[in-house]
Short mmCIF file of C-alpha atoms in Angstrom, two decimals:
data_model
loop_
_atom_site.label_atom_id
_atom_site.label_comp_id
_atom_site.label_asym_id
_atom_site.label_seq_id
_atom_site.Cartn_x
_atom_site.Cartn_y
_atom_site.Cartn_z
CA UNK Z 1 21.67 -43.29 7.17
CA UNK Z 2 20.28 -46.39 5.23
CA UNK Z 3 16.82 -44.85 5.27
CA UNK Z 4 18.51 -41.36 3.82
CA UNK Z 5 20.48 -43.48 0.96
CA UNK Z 6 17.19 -44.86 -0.23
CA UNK Z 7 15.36 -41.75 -0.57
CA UNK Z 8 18.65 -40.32 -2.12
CA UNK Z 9 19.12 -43.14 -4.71
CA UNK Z 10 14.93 -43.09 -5.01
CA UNK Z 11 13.58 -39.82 -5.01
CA UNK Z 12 16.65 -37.79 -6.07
CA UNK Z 13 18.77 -39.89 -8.73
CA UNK Z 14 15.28 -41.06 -10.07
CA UNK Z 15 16.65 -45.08 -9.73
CA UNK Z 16 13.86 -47.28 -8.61
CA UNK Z 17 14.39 -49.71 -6.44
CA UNK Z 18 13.44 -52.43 -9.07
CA UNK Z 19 14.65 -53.31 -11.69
CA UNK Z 20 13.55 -53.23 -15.32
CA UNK Z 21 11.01 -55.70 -16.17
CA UNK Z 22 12.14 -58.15 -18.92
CA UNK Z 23 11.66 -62.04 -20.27
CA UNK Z 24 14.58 -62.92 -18.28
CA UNK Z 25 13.82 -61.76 -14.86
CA UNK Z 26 10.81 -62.52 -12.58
CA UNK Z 27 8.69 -60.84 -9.80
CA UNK Z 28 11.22 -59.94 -7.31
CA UNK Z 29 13.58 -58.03 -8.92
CA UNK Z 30 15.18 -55.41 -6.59
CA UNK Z 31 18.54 -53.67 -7.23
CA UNK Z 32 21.70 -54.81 -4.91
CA UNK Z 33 22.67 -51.66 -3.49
CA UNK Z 34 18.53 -50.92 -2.92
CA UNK Z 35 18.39 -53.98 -0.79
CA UNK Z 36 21.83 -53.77 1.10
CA UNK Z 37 20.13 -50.28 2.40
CA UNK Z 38 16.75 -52.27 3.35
CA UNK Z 39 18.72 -54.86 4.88
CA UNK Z 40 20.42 -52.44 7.00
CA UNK Z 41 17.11 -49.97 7.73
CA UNK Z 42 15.46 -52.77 9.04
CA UNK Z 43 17.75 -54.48 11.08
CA UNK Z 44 18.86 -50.80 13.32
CA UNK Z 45 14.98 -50.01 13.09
CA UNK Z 46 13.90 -52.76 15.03
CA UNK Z 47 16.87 -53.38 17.12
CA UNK Z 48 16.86 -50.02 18.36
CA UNK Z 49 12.77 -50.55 18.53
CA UNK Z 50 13.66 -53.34 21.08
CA UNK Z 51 16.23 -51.79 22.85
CA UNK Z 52 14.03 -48.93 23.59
CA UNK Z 53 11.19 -51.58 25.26
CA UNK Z 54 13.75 -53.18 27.00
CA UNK Z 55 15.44 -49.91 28.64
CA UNK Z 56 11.38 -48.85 29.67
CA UNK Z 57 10.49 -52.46 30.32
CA UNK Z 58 7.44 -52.00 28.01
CA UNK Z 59 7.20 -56.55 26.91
CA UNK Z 60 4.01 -57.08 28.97
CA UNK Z 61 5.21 -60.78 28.53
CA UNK Z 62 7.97 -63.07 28.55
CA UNK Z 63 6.93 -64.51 24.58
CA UNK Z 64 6.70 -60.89 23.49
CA UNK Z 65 10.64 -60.34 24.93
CA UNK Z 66 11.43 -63.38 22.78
CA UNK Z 67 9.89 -62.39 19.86
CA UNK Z 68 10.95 -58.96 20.35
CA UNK Z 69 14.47 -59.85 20.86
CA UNK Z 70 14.72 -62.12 17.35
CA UNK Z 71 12.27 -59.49 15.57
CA UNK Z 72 15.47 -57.77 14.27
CA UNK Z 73 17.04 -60.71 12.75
CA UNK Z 74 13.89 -61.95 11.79
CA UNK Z 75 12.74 -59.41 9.54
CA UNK Z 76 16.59 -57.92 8.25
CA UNK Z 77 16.91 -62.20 7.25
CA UNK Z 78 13.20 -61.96 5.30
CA UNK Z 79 14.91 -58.52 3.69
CA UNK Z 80 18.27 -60.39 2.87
CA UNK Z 81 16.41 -62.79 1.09
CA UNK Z 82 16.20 -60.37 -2.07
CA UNK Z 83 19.70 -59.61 -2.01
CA UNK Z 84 20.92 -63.03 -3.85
CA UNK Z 85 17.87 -62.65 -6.40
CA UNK Z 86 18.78 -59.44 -7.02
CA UNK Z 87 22.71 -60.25 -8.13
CA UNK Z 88 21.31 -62.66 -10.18
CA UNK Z 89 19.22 -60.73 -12.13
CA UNK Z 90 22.03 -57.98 -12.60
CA UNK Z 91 24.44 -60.83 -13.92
CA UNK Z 92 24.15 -59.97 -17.76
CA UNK Z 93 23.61 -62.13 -20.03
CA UNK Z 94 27.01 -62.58 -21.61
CA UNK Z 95 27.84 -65.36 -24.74
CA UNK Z 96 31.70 -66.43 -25.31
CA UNK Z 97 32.77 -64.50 -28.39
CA UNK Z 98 35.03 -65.85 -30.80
CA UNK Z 99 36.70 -62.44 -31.29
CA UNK Z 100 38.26 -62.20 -28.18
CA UNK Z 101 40.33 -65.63 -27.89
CA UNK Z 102 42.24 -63.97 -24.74
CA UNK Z 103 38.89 -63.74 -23.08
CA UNK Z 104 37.49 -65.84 -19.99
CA UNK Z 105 34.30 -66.03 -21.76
CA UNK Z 106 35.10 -69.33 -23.62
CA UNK Z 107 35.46 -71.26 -20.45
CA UNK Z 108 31.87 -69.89 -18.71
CA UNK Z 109 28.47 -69.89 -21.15
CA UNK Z 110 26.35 -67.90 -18.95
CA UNK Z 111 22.89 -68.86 -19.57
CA UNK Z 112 20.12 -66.90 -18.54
CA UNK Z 113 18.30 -67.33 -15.07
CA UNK Z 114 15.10 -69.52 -14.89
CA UNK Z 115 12.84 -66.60 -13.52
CA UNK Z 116 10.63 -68.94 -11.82
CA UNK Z 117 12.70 -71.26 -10.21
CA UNK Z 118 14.62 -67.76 -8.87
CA UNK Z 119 11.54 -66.27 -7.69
CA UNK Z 120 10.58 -69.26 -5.89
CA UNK Z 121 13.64 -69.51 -4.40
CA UNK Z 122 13.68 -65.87 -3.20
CA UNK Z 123 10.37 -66.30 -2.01
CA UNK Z 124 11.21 -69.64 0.37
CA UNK Z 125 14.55 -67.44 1.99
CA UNK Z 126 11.50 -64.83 2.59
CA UNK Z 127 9.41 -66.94 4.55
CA UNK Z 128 12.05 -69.32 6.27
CA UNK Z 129 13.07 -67.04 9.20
CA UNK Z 130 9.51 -65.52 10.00
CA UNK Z 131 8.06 -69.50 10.07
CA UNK Z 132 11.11 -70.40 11.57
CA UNK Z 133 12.72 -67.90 14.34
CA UNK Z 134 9.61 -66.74 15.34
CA UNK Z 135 7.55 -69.56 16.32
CA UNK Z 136 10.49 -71.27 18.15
CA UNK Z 137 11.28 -67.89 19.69
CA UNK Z 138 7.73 -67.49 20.95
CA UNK Z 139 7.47 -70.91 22.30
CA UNK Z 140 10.80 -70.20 24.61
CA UNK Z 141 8.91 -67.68 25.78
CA UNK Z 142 5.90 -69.21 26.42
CA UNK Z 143 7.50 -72.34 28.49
CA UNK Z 144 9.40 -69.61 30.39
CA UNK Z 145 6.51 -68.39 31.61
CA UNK Z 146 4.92 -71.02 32.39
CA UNK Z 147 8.62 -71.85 34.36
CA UNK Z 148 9.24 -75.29 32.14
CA UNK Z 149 12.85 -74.32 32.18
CA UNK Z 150 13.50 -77.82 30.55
CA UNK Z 151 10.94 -77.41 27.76
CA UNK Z 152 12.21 -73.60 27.21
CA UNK Z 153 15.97 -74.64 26.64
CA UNK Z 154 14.74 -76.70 24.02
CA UNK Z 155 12.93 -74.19 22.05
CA UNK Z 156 16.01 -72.01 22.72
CA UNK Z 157 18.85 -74.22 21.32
CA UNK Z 158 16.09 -75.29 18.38
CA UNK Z 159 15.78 -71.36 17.12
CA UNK Z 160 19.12 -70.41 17.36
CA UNK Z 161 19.86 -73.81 15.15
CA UNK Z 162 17.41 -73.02 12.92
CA UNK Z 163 18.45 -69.32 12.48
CA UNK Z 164 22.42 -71.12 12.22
CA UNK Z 165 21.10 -73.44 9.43
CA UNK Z 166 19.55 -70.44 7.44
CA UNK Z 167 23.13 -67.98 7.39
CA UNK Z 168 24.76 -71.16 6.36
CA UNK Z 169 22.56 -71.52 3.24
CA UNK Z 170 22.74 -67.76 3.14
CA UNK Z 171 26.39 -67.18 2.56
CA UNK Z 172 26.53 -70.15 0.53
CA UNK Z 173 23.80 -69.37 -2.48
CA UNK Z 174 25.16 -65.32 -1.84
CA UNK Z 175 28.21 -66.30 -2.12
CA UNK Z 176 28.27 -68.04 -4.99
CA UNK Z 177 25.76 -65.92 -7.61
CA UNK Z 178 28.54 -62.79 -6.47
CA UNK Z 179 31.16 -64.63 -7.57
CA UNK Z 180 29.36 -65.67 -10.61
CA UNK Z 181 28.93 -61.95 -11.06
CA UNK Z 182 32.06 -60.25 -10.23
CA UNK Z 183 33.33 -63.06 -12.52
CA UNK Z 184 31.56 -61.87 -15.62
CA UNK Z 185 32.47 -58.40 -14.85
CA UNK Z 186 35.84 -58.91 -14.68
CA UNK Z 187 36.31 -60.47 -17.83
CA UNK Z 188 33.84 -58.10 -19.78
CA UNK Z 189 36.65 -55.56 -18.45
CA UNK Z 190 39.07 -57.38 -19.84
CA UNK Z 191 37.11 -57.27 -23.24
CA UNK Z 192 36.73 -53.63 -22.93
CA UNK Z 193 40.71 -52.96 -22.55
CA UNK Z 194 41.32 -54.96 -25.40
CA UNK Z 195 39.27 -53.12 -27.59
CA UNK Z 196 40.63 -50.10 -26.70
CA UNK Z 197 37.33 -49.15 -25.28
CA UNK Z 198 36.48 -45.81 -23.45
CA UNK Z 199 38.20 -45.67 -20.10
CA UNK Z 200 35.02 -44.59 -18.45
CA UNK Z 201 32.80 -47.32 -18.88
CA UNK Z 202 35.91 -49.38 -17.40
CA UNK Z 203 35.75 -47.08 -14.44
CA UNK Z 204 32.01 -47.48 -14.21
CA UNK Z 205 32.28 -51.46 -14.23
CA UNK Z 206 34.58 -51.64 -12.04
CA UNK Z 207 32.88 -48.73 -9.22
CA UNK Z 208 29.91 -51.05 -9.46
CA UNK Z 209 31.80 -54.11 -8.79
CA UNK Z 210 32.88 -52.35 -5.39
CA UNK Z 211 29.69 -51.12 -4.74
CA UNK Z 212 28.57 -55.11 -4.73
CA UNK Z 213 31.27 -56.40 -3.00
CA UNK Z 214 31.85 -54.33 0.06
CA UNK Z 215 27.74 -55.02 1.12
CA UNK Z 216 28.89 -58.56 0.58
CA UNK Z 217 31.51 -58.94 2.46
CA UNK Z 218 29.86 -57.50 5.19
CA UNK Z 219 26.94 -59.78 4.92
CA UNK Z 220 29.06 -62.38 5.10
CA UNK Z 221 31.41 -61.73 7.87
CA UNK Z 222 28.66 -60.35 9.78
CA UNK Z 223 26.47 -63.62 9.71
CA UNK Z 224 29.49 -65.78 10.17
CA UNK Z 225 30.37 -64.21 13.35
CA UNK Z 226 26.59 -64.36 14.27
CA UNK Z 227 26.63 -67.85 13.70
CA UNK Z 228 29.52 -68.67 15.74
CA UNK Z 229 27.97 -66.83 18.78
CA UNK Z 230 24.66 -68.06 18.16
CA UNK Z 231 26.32 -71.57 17.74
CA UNK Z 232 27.93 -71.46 21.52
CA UNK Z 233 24.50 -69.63 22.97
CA UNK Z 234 23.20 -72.40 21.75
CA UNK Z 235 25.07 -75.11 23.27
CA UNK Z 236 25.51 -73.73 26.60
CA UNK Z 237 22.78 -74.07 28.66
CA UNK Z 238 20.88 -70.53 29.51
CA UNK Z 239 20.52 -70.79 33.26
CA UNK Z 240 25.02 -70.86 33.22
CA UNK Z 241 25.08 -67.82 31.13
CA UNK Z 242 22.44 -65.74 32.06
CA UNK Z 243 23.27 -64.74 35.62
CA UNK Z 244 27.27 -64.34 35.08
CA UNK Z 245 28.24 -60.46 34.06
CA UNK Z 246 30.95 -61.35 31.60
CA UNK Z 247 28.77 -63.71 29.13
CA UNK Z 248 26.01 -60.60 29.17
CA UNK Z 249 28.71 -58.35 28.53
CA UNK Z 250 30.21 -60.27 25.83
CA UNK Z 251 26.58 -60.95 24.17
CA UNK Z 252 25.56 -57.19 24.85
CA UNK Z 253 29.00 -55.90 22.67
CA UNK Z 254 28.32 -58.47 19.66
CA UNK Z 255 24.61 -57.91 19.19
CA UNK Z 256 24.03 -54.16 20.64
CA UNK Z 257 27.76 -53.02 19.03
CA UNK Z 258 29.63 -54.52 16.69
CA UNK Z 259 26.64 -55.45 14.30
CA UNK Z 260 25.07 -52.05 14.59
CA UNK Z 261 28.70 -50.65 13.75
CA UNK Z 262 29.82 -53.07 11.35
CA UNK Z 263 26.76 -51.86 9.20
CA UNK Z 264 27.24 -48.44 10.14
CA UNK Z 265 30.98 -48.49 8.46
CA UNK Z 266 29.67 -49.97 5.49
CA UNK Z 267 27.01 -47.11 5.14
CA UNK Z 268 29.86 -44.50 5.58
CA UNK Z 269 32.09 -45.87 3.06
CA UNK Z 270 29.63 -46.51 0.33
CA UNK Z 271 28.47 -42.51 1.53
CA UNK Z 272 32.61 -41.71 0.96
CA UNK Z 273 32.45 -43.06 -2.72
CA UNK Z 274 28.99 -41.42 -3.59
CA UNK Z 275 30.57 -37.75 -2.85
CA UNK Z 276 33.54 -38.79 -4.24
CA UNK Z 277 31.63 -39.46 -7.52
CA UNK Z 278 29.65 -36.55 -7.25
CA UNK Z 279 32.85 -34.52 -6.85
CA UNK Z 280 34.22 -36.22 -10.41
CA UNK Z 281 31.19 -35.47 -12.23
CA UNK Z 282 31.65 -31.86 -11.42
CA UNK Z 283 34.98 -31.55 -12.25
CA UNK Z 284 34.77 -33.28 -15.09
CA UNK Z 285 31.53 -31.15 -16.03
CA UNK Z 286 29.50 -34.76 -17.35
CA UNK Z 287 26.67 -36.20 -16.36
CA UNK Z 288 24.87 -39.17 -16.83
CA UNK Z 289 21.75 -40.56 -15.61
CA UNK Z 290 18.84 -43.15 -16.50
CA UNK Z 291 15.14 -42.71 -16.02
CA UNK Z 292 12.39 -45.41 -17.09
CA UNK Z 293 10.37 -45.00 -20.11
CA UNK Z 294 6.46 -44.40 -19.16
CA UNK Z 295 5.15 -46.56 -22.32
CA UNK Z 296 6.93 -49.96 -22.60
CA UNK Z 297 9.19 -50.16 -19.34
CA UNK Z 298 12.64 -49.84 -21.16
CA UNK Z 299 15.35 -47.65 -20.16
CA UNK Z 300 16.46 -44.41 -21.70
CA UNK Z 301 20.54 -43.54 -20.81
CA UNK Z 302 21.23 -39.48 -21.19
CA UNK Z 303 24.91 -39.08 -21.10
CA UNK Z 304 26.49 -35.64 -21.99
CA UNK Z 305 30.73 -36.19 -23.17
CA UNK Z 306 32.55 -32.91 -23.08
CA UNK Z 307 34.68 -33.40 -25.77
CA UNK Z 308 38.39 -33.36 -24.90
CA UNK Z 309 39.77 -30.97 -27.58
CA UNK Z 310 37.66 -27.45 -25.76
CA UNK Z 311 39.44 -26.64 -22.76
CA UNK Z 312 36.36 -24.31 -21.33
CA UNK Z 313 33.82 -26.93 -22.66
CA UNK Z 314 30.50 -26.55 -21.25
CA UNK Z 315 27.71 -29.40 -20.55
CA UNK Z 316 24.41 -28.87 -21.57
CA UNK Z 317 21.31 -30.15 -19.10
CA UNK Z 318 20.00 -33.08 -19.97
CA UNK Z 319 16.43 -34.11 -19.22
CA UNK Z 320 14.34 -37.48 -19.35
CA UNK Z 321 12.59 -37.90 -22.54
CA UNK Z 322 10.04 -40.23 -23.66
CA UNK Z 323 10.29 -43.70 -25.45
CA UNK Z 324 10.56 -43.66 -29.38
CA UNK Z 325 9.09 -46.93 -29.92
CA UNK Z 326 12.03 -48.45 -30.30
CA UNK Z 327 11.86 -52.34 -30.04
CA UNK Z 328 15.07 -53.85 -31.15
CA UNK Z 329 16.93 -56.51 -28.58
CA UNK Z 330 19.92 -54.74 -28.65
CA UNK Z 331 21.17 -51.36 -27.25
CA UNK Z 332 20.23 -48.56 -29.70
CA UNK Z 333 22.80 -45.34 -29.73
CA UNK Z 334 20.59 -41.87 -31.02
CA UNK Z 335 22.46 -38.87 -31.32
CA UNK Z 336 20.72 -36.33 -30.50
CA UNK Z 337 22.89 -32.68 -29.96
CA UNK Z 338 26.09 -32.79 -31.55
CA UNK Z 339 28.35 -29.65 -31.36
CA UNK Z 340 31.87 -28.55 -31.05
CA UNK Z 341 31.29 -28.24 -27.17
CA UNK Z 342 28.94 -31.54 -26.27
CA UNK Z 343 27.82 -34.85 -27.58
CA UNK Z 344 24.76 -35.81 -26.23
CA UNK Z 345 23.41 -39.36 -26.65
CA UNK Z 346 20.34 -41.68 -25.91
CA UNK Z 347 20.77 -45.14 -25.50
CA UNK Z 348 17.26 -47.27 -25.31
CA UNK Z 349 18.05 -50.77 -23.63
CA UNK Z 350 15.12 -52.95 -24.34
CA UNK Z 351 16.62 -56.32 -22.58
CA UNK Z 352 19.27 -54.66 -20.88
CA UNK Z 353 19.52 -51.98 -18.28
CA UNK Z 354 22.56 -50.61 -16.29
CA UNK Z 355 21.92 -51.96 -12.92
CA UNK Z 356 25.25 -51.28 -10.98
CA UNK Z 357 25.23 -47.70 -10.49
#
């Protein structure tokens, strides 16, 4: 299902899975939702990859059952990595304005991310669990093979530790760029409703809001759960668990179920509110969609508005058009069909791009 969303979102709404390249952001620059769906592919891809070894008994070794049993979280934790660069680099870059006195905005100056320092960081999260997990993981293995049950337990309690260290610094660095976010976003609604402001674009703030923070809060509660397991596998020596029914049992339903289903919900509901926004657009006969420019990399937003007064309004079909040269910092509105039936506009983002749909 993850896999399907990304060629959906890729191929068929014509979103890339980056985002537009400006002087604010760096290298990796991924969208949120994009990487929630990686995050996910990648995880069930190789869990089910090892599952299907295991059930055939095809790990010619005992290192390649360790490293095939921490491949999983291994590379899903190298894809998560992306996800808190990528909520920073949707944050917008917001200044307090006088105007609205009412307005959070003179209490938090947002200032724009250091794109190096970001990248860097993304880039460390990357390569943590794959230096990490698998090493340790592959030494268990080979001391258990070579029967140094001692020297194996080590290596065993020193991965999962590692991999409990990492989801602590996880949650805490994802945690804390969403709530930047969702904070910003929240009070740039509050702007909108006090100037009056079309009720759409509210609606269209806050459906990307929820679009962030479901994937989040799964995230979260999944890798806090993970690391309390992984916290008492790790204390408990392996030679008291491994040979009582109930502790596989237990271990079988949080890693081989619940995981695997707790992603699985979050797929279907964020699959609920894409055909329930597909069934508003066609009832309300609009659409609206972005495509990137082929010349200088901004982005070029089509929307159609029926207007309200024509009862049997119709929407004309909109299609991607190339860049007028246009180079100013701030959004540019173009007009480009007006009529008694449709508006159609352009609207050329040069620094900023809608990056919540």
């Amino acid at each position: 299902m993850s896999g399907g969303f990304l060629f959906y979102l890729i191929k068929v709404k014509k979103q890339p899975f980056f985002l537009i390249a400006t002087k604010d952001r760096g290298w990796l620059r991924p969208k949120p939702l994009h990487t929630y769906h990686l995050i996910v592919f990648t995880y069930m891809f190789f869990e089910g990859l090892h599952l299907i070894f295991l059930v055939n008994e095809l790990y010619p070794n005992m290192i390649a059952a360790e490293v095939g049993n921490i491949m999983a979280d291994s590379i899903s934790a190298a894809s998560a990595a992306f996800y808190p660069v990528s909520i920073v680099y949707s944050t917008p870059n917001i200044q307090p304005d006088k105007q609205h006195e009412n307005s959070y905005f003179r209490n938090f100056n947002y200032v724009g991310p250091n794109a190096r320092l970001v990248d860097i960081v993304g880039i460390i999260l990357f390569f943590v669990p794959l230096f990490t997990l698998l090493p340790f993981a592959s030494l268990a293995g080979y001391y258990a093979e070579m029967n140094d049950i001692k020297m194996e337990n080590v290596f065993y309690t020193a991965h999962y530790f590692a991999w409990v260290a990492w989801e602590i610094i996880y949650i805490t660095v994802l945690s804390f760029y969403w709530y930047r976010l969702t904070f910003i976003i929240k009070d740039h609604i509050k702007v909108l409703l006090l100037e009056n402001d079309n009720n759409n674009q509210v609606k269209k703030f806050k459906r990307g809001t929820r679009n962030l923070t479901i994937p989040v809060l799964a995230i979260v509660f999944g890798l806090l759960l993970q690391a309390i397991i992984y916290v008492v596998m790790s204390l408990t020596h392996r030679s008291n668990t491994v040979y009582y029914f109930g502790w596989n049992l237990f271990y079988y339903w949080i890693g081989y179920v619940t995981f695997p289903l707790l992603g699985f919900g979050i797929e279907c509901c964020l699959l609920y509110y894409t055909i329930m926004n597909l069934k508003k657009q066609e009832t309300t006969g609009s659409v609206g969609f972005s495509s990137p420019s082929s010349s200088q990399g901004q982005l070029n937003t089509i929307t159609t508005v029926n207007m309200e007064s024509q009862k049997d309004s119709k929407t004309l079909c909109c299609l991607p058009i190339k860049n007028f040269g246009i180079t100013t910092n701030k959004p540019t509105i173009t007009v480009i069909h007006c009529s008694s039936e449709t508006i159609t506009i352009v609207e050329n983002n040069n620094e900023q791009s809608n990056t919540l749909n």
